[in-house]
Short mmCIF file of C-alpha atoms and ligand atoms in Angstrom, two decimals:
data_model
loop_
_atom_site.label_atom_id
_atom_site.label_comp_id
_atom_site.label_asym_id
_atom_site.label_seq_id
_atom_site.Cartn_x
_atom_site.Cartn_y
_atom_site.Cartn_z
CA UNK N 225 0.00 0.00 0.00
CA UNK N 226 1.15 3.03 -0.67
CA UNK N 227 0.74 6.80 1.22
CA UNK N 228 -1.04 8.25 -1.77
CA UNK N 229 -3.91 5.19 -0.57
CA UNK N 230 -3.51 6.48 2.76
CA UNK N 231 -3.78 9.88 2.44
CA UNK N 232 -7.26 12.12 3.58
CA UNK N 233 -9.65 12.33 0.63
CA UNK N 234 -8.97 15.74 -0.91
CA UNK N 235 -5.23 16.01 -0.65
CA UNK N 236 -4.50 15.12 -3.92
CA UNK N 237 -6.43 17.29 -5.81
CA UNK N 238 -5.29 20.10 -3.71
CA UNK N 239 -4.13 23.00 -5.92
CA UNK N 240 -0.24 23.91 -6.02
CA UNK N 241 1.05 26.85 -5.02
CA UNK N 242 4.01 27.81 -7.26
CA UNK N 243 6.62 29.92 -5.48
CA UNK N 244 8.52 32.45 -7.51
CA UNK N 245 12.00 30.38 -8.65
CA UNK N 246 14.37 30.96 -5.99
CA UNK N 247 17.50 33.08 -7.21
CA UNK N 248 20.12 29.87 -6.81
CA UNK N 249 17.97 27.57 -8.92
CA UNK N 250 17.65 29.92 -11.84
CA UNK N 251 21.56 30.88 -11.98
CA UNK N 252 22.78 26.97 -11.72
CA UNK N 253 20.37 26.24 -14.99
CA UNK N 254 21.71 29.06 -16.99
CA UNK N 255 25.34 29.42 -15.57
CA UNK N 256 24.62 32.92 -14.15
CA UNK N 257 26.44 34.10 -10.89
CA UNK N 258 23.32 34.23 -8.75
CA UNK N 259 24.64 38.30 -7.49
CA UNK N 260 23.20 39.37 -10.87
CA UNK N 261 20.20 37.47 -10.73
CA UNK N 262 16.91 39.21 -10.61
CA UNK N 263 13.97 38.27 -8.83
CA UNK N 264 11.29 40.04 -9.75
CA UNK N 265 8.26 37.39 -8.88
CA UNK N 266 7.45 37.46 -5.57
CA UNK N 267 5.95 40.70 -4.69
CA UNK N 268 9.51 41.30 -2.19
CA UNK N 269 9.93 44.66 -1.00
CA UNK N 270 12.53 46.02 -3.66
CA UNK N 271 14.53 48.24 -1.09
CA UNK N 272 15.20 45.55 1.18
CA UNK N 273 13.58 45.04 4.69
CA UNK N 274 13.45 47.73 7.47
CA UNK N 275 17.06 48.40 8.71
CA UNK N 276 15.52 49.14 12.18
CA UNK N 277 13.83 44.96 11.68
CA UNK N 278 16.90 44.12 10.95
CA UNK N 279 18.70 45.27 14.14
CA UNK N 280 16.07 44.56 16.01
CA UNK N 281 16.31 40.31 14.86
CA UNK N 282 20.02 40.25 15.66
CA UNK N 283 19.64 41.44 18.82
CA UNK N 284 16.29 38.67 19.52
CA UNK N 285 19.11 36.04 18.42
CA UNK N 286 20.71 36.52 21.50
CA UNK N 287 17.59 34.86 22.85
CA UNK N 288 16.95 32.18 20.08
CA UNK N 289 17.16 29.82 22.88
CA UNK N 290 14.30 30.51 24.66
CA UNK N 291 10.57 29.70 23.06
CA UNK N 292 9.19 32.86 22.15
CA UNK N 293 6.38 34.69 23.69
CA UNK N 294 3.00 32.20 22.19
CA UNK N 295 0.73 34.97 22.71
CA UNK N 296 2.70 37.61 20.92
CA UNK N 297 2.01 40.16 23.35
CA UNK N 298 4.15 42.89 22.85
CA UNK N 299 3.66 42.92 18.79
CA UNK N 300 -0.19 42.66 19.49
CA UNK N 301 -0.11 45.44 22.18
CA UNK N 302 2.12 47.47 19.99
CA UNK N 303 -0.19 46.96 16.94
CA UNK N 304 -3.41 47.82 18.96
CA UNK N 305 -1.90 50.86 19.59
CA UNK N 306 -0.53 51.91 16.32
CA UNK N 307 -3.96 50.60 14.49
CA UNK N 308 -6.74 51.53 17.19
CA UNK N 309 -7.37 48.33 18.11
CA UNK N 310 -7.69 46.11 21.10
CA UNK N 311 -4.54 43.57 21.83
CA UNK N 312 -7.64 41.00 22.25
CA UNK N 313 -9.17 41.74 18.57
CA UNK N 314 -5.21 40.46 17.33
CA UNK N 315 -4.00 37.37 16.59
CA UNK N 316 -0.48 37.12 15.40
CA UNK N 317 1.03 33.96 12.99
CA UNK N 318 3.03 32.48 10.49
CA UNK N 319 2.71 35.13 7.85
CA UNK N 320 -0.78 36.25 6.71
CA UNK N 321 -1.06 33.02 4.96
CA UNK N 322 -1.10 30.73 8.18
CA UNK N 323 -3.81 33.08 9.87
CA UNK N 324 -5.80 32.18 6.62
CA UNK N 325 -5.19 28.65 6.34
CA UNK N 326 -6.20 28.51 10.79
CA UNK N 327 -9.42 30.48 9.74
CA UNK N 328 -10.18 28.14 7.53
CA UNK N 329 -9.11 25.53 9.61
CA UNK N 330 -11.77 27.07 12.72
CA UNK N 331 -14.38 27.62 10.27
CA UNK N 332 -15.00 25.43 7.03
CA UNK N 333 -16.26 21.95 7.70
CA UNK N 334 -16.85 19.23 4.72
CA UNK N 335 -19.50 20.97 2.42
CA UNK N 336 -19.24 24.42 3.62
CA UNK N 337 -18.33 27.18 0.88
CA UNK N 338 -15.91 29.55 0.65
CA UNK N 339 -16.28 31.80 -2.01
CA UNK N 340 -13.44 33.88 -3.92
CA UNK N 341 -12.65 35.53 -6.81
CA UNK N 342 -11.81 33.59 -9.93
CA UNK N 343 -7.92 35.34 -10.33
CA UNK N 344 -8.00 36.44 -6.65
CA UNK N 345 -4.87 34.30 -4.82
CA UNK N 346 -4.97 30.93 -4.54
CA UNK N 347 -4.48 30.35 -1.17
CA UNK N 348 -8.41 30.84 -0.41
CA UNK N 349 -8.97 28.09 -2.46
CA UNK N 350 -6.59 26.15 -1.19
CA UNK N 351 -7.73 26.78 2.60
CA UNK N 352 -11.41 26.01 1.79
CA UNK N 353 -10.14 22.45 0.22
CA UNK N 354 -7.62 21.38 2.90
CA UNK N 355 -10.39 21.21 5.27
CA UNK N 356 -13.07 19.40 3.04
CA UNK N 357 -14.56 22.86 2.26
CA UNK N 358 -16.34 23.57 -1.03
CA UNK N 359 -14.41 26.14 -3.54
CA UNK N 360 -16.97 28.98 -5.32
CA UNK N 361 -14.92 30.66 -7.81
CA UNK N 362 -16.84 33.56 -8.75
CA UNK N 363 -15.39 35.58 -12.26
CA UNK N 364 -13.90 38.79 -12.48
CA UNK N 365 -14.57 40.85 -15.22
CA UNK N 366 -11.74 42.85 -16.04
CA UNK N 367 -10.11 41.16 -13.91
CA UNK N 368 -11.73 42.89 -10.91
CA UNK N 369 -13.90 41.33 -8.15
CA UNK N 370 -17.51 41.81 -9.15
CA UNK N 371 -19.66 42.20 -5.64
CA UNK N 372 -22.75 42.13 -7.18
CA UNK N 373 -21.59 38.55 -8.42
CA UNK N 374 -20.33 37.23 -4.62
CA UNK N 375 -23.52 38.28 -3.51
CA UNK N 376 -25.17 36.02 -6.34
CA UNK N 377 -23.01 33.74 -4.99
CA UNK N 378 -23.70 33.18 -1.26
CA UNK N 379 -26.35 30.25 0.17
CA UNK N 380 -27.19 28.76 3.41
CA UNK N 381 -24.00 26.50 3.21
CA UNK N 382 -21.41 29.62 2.54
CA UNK N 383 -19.26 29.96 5.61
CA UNK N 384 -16.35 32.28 3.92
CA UNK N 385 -15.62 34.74 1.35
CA UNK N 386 -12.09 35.92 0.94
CA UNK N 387 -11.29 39.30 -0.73
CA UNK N 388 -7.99 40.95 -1.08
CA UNK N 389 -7.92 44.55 -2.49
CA UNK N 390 -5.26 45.23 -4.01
CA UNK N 391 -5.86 41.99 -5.78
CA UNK N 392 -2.68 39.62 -6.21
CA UNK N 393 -2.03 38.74 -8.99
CA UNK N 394 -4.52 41.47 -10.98
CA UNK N 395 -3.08 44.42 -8.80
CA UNK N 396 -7.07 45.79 -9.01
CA UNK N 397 -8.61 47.92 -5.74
CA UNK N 398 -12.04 47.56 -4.36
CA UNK N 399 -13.84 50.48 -3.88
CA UNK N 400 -14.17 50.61 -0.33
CA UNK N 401 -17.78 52.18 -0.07
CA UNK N 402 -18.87 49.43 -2.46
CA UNK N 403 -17.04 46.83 -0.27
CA UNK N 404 -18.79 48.47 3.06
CA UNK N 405 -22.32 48.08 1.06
CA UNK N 406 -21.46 44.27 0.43
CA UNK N 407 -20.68 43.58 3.65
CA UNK N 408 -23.68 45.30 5.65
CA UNK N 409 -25.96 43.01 3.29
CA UNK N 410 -24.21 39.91 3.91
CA UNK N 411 -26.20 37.12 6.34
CA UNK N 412 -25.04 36.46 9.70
CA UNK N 413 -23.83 33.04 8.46
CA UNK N 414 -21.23 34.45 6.47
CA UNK N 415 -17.41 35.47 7.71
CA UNK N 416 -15.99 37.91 5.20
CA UNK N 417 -12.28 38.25 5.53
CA UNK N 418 -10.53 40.92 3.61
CA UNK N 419 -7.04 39.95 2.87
CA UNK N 420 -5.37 43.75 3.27
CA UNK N 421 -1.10 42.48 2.30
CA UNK N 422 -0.77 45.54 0.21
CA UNK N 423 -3.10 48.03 1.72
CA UNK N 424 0.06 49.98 2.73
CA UNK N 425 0.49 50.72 -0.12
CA UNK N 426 -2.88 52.30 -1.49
CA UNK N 427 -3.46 56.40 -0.49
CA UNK N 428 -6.82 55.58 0.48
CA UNK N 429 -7.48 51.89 2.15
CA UNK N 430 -10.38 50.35 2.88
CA UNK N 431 -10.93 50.12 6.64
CA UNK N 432 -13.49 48.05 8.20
CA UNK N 433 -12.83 48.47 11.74
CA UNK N 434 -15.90 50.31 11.80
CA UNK N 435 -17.36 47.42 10.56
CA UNK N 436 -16.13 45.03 12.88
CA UNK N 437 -17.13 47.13 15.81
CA UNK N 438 -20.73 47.01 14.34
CA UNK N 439 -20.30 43.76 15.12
CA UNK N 440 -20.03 42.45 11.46
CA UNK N 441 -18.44 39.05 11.11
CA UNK N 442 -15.54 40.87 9.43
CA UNK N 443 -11.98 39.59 9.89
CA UNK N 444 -8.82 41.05 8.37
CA UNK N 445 -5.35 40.07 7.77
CA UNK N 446 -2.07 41.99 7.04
CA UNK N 447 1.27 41.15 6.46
CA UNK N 448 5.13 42.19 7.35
CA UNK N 449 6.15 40.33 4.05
CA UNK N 450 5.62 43.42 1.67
CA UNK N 451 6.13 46.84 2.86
CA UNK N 452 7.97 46.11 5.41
CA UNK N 453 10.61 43.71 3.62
CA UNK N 454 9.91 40.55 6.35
CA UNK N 455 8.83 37.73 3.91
CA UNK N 456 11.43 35.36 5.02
CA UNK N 457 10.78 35.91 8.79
CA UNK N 458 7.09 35.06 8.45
CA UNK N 459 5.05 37.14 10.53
CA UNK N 460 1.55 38.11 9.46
CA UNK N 461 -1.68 39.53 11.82
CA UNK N 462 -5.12 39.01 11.52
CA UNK N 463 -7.92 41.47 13.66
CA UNK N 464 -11.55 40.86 14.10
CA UNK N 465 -14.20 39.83 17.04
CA UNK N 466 -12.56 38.98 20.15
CA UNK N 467 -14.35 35.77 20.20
CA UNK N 468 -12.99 34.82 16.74
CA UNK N 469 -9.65 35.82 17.87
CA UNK N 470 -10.18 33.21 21.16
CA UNK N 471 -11.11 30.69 18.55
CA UNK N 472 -8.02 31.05 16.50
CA UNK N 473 -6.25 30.57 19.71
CA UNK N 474 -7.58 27.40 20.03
CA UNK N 475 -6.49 26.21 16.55
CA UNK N 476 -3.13 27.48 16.37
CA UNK N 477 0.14 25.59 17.38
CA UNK N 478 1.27 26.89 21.11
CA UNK N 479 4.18 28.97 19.70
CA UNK N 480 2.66 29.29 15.73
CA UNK N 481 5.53 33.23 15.31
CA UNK N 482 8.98 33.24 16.13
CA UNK N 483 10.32 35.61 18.97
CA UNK N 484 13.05 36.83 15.92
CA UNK N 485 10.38 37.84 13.78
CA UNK N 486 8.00 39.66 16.77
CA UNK N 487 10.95 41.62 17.31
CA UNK N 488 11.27 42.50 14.04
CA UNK N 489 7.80 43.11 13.29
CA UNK N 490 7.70 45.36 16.38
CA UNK N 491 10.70 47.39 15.16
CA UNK N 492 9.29 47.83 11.56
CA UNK N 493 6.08 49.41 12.90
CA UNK N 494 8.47 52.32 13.99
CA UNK N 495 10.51 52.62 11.07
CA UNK N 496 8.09 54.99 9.47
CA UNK N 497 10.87 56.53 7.18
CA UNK N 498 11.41 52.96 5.70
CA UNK N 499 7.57 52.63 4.91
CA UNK N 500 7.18 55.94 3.81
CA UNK N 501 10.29 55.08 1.10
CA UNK N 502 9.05 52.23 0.18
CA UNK N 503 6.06 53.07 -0.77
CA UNK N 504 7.34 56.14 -2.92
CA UNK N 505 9.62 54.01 -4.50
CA UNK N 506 7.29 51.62 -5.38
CA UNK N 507 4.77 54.38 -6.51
CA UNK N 508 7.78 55.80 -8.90
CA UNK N 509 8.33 52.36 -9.94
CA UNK N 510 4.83 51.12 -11.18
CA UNK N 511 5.33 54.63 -13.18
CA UNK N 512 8.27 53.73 -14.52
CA UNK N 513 7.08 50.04 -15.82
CA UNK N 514 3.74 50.88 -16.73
CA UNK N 515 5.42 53.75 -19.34
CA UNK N 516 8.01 51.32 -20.16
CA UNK N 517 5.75 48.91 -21.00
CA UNK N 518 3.00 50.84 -23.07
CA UNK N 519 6.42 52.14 -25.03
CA UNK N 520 7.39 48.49 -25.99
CA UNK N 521 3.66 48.20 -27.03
CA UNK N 522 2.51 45.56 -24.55
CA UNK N 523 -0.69 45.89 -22.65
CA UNK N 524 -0.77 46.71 -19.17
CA UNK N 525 -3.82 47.32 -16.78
CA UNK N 526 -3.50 49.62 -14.20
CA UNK N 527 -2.22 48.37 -10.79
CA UNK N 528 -1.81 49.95 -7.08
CA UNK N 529 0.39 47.39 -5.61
CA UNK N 530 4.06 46.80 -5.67
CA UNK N 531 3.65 44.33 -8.83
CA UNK N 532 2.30 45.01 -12.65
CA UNK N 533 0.59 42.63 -14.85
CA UNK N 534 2.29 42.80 -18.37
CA UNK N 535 0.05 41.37 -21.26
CA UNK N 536 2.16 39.00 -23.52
CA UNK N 537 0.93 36.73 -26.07
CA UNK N 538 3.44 34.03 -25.75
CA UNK N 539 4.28 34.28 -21.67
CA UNK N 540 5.88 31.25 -21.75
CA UNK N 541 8.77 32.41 -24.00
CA UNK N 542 9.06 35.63 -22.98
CA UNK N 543 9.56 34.24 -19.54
CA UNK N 544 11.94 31.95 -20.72
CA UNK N 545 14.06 34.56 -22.66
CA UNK N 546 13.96 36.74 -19.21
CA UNK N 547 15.36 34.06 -17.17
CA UNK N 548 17.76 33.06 -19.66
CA UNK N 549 19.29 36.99 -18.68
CA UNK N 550 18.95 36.10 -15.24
CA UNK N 551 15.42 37.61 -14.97
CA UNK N 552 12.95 36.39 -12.62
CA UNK N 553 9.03 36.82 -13.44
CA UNK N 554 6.02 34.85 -12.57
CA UNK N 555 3.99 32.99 -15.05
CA UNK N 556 0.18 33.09 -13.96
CA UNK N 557 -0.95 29.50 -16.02
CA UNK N 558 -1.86 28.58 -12.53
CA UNK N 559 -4.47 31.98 -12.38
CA UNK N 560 -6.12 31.00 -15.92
CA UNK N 561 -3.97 34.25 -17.03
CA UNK N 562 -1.58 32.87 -19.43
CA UNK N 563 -1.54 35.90 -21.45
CA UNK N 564 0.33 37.68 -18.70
CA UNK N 565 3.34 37.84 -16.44
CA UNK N 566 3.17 38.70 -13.13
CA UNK N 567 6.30 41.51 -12.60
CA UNK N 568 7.14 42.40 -9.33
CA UNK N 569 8.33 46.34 -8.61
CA UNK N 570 12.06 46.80 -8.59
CA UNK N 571 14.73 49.75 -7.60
CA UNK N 572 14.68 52.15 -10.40
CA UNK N 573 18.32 50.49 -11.74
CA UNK N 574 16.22 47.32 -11.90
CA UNK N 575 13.26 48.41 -13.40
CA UNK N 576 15.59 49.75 -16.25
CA UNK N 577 17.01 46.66 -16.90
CA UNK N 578 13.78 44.41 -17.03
CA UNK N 579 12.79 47.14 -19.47
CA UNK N 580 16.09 46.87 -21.69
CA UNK N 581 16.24 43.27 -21.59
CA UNK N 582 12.57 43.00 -22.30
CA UNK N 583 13.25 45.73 -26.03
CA UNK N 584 16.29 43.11 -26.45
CA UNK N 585 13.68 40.46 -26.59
CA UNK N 586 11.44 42.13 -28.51
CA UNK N 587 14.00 43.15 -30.90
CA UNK N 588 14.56 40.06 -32.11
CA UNK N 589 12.50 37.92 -35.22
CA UNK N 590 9.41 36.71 -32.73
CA UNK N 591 8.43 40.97 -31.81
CA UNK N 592 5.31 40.25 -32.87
CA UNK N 593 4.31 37.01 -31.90
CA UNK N 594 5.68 37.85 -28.31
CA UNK N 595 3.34 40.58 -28.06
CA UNK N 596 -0.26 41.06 -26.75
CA UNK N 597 -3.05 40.87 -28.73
CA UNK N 598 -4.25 44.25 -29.16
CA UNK N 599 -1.41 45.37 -29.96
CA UNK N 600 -1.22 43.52 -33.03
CA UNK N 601 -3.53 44.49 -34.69
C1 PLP Z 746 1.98 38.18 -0.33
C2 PLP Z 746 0.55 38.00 0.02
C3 PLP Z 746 0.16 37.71 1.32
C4 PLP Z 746 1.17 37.62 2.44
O1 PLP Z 746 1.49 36.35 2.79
P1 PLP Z 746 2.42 36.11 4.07
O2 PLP Z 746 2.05 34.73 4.49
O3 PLP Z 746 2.02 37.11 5.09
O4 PLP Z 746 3.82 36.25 3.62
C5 PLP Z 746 -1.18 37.57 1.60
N1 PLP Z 746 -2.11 37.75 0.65
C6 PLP Z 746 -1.79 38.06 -0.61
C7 PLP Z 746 -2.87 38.29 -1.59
C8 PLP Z 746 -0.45 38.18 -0.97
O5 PLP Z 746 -0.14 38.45 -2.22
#
């Protein structure tokens, strides 16, 4: 017998989440030295993380010993203050994508549906399968999130809708008064959680702590992957309804964040001039691409987060040809958007050579077949 016989029914249909390539891979297939490879796929904070984080972790290494604090209560106290919240309406984990998966995990029971946007991230899917749940992919026009549609969407056995705004991979917004109306008409049934990882960067988020102290089932997570350059120390937040928050609790492993990463987290929330760089960086940077892009003649639909979609009519190759200049993108055949690639926001030096190596490309024999549709014609 073997484990696949063995194994929970579900498992192995489960969707697969496909990282960006990691950096060493990509330069041992193509001979690169891996210093002048570029990743550009991951959505990675392009300045780095927070120096203040990062002085803040060496000094919690001194105490990598001891088992960090389980209840994270210094980051939540910290974070209740900075966001005008209650410690008790924040629970702290693994990134934003564990406090997902342990929502799920609390929540969805065999039948129960969790509805989601059609190219909204595939984790939601993934968390309402892992736990028996039932997937409602509902399409997005334009490759927004149509509310009216969700609404449409939602029965007696919905349990979960996920929405993030900005959208990864689409990079679309929300409107936040339109988001506000779904929500008030939602059933009491239903937990909405709004997945906010690159809120910091919008002018104008949504926030729904109004909401939540309505006493809407509203739950929302955030990250210190993006902004503030943490993705490999793994700390994300979620805040809601105390009593959700105790229920979490009760799912979560005893110590589920690491005491390196709290200290980091803590030390980012105070690093204001980082944040505030980053996110003019990143707003100089979309600028850059976009214009880059529309000059090279392929499509591009607006975005707000620290990544651009760029509309190519044979991704594959074109992702191939990047890589094989030690380029890094992310093909979205997983999303059902093969006629894109997913480019992540780089430093202004970096930027300019995507955009160089990408005319190179583009240069060459296949121009046209490499490029979108529209522009074609
Ligand atoms: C990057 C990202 C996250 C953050 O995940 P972490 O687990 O916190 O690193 C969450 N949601 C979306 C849509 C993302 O793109």
């Amino acid at each position: 017998m073997k484990y696949r016989d063995l194994v929970r029914p579900g498992v192995l249909s489960l969707p697969v989440y496909e990282p960006g390539r990691p950096i060493e891979d990509v330069a041992r297939e193509f001979g690169l030295d891996p210093n002048g490879v570029l990743k550009l796929a991951s959505n990675e904070n392009a300045l780095g993380p927070s120096p203040k984080a990062v002085d803040a972790a060496a000094q919690a290494m001194r105490h990598a010993h001891l088992y960090p604090d389980g209840g994270a209560i210094a980051l939540r106290e910290k974070l209740a203050a900075v966001r005008g919240l209650k410690p008790e309406q924040i629970f702290v984990g693994t990134g934003s994508n564990e406090v997902m998966v342990l929502l799920a995990q609390a929540l969805v029971g065999p039948g129960d549906e969790v509805i989601f946007g059609e190219y909204a991230f595939i984790v939601y899917k993934l968390a309402a399968l892992l736990f028996g749940g039932k997937p409602v992919s509902v399409p997005m026009p334009n490759l927004a999130h149509d509310l009216d549609a969700m609404a449409d969407a939602v029965t007696d056995r919905t349990k979960l809708i996920f929405l993030p705004s900005p959208n990864n991979p689409t990079g679309t917004v929300t409107d936040p008064d339109d988001l506000k109306a779904f929500i008030r008409g939602l059933p009491e049934h239903v937990v909405f959680c709004f997945d906010e990882a690159y809120a910091e960067y919008l002018d104008h988020p949504a926030d729904l702590r109004p909401l939540i102290a309505e006493g809407h089932k509203v739950f929302c997570t955030r990250t210190f992957s993006k902004i503030y350059g943490l993705a490999s120390l793994r700390v994300g937040y979620g805040y809601g309804d105390p009593e959700l928050i105790q229920l979490l609790n009760q799912v979560r492993q005893p110590f589920n964040s690491t005491g390196i990463g709290q200290a980091a987290a803590l030390a980012a929330l105070d690093d204001h001039e980082f944040v505030t760089r980053s996110r003019e960086s990143n707003r100089a940077g979309l600028k850059q691409l976009s214009e880059g892009f529309k000059r090279l003649g392929l499509g591009c639909p607006p975005s707000q987060a620290n990544f651009l979609l760029m509309e190519v009519a044979d991704s594959r190759k074109v992702f191939e040809l990047l890589e094989a200049r030690g380029i890094i993108v992310r093909p979205l055949h997983g999303y059902g958007l093969s006629q894109y690639l997913r480019v992540t926001v780089g430093t202004e030096a970096e930027n300019h050579r995507l955009l160089e190596a990408l005319e190179d490309i583009l240069a060459g024999d296949q121009a046209v077949s490499l490029k979108g549709e529209k522009e074609r014609r």
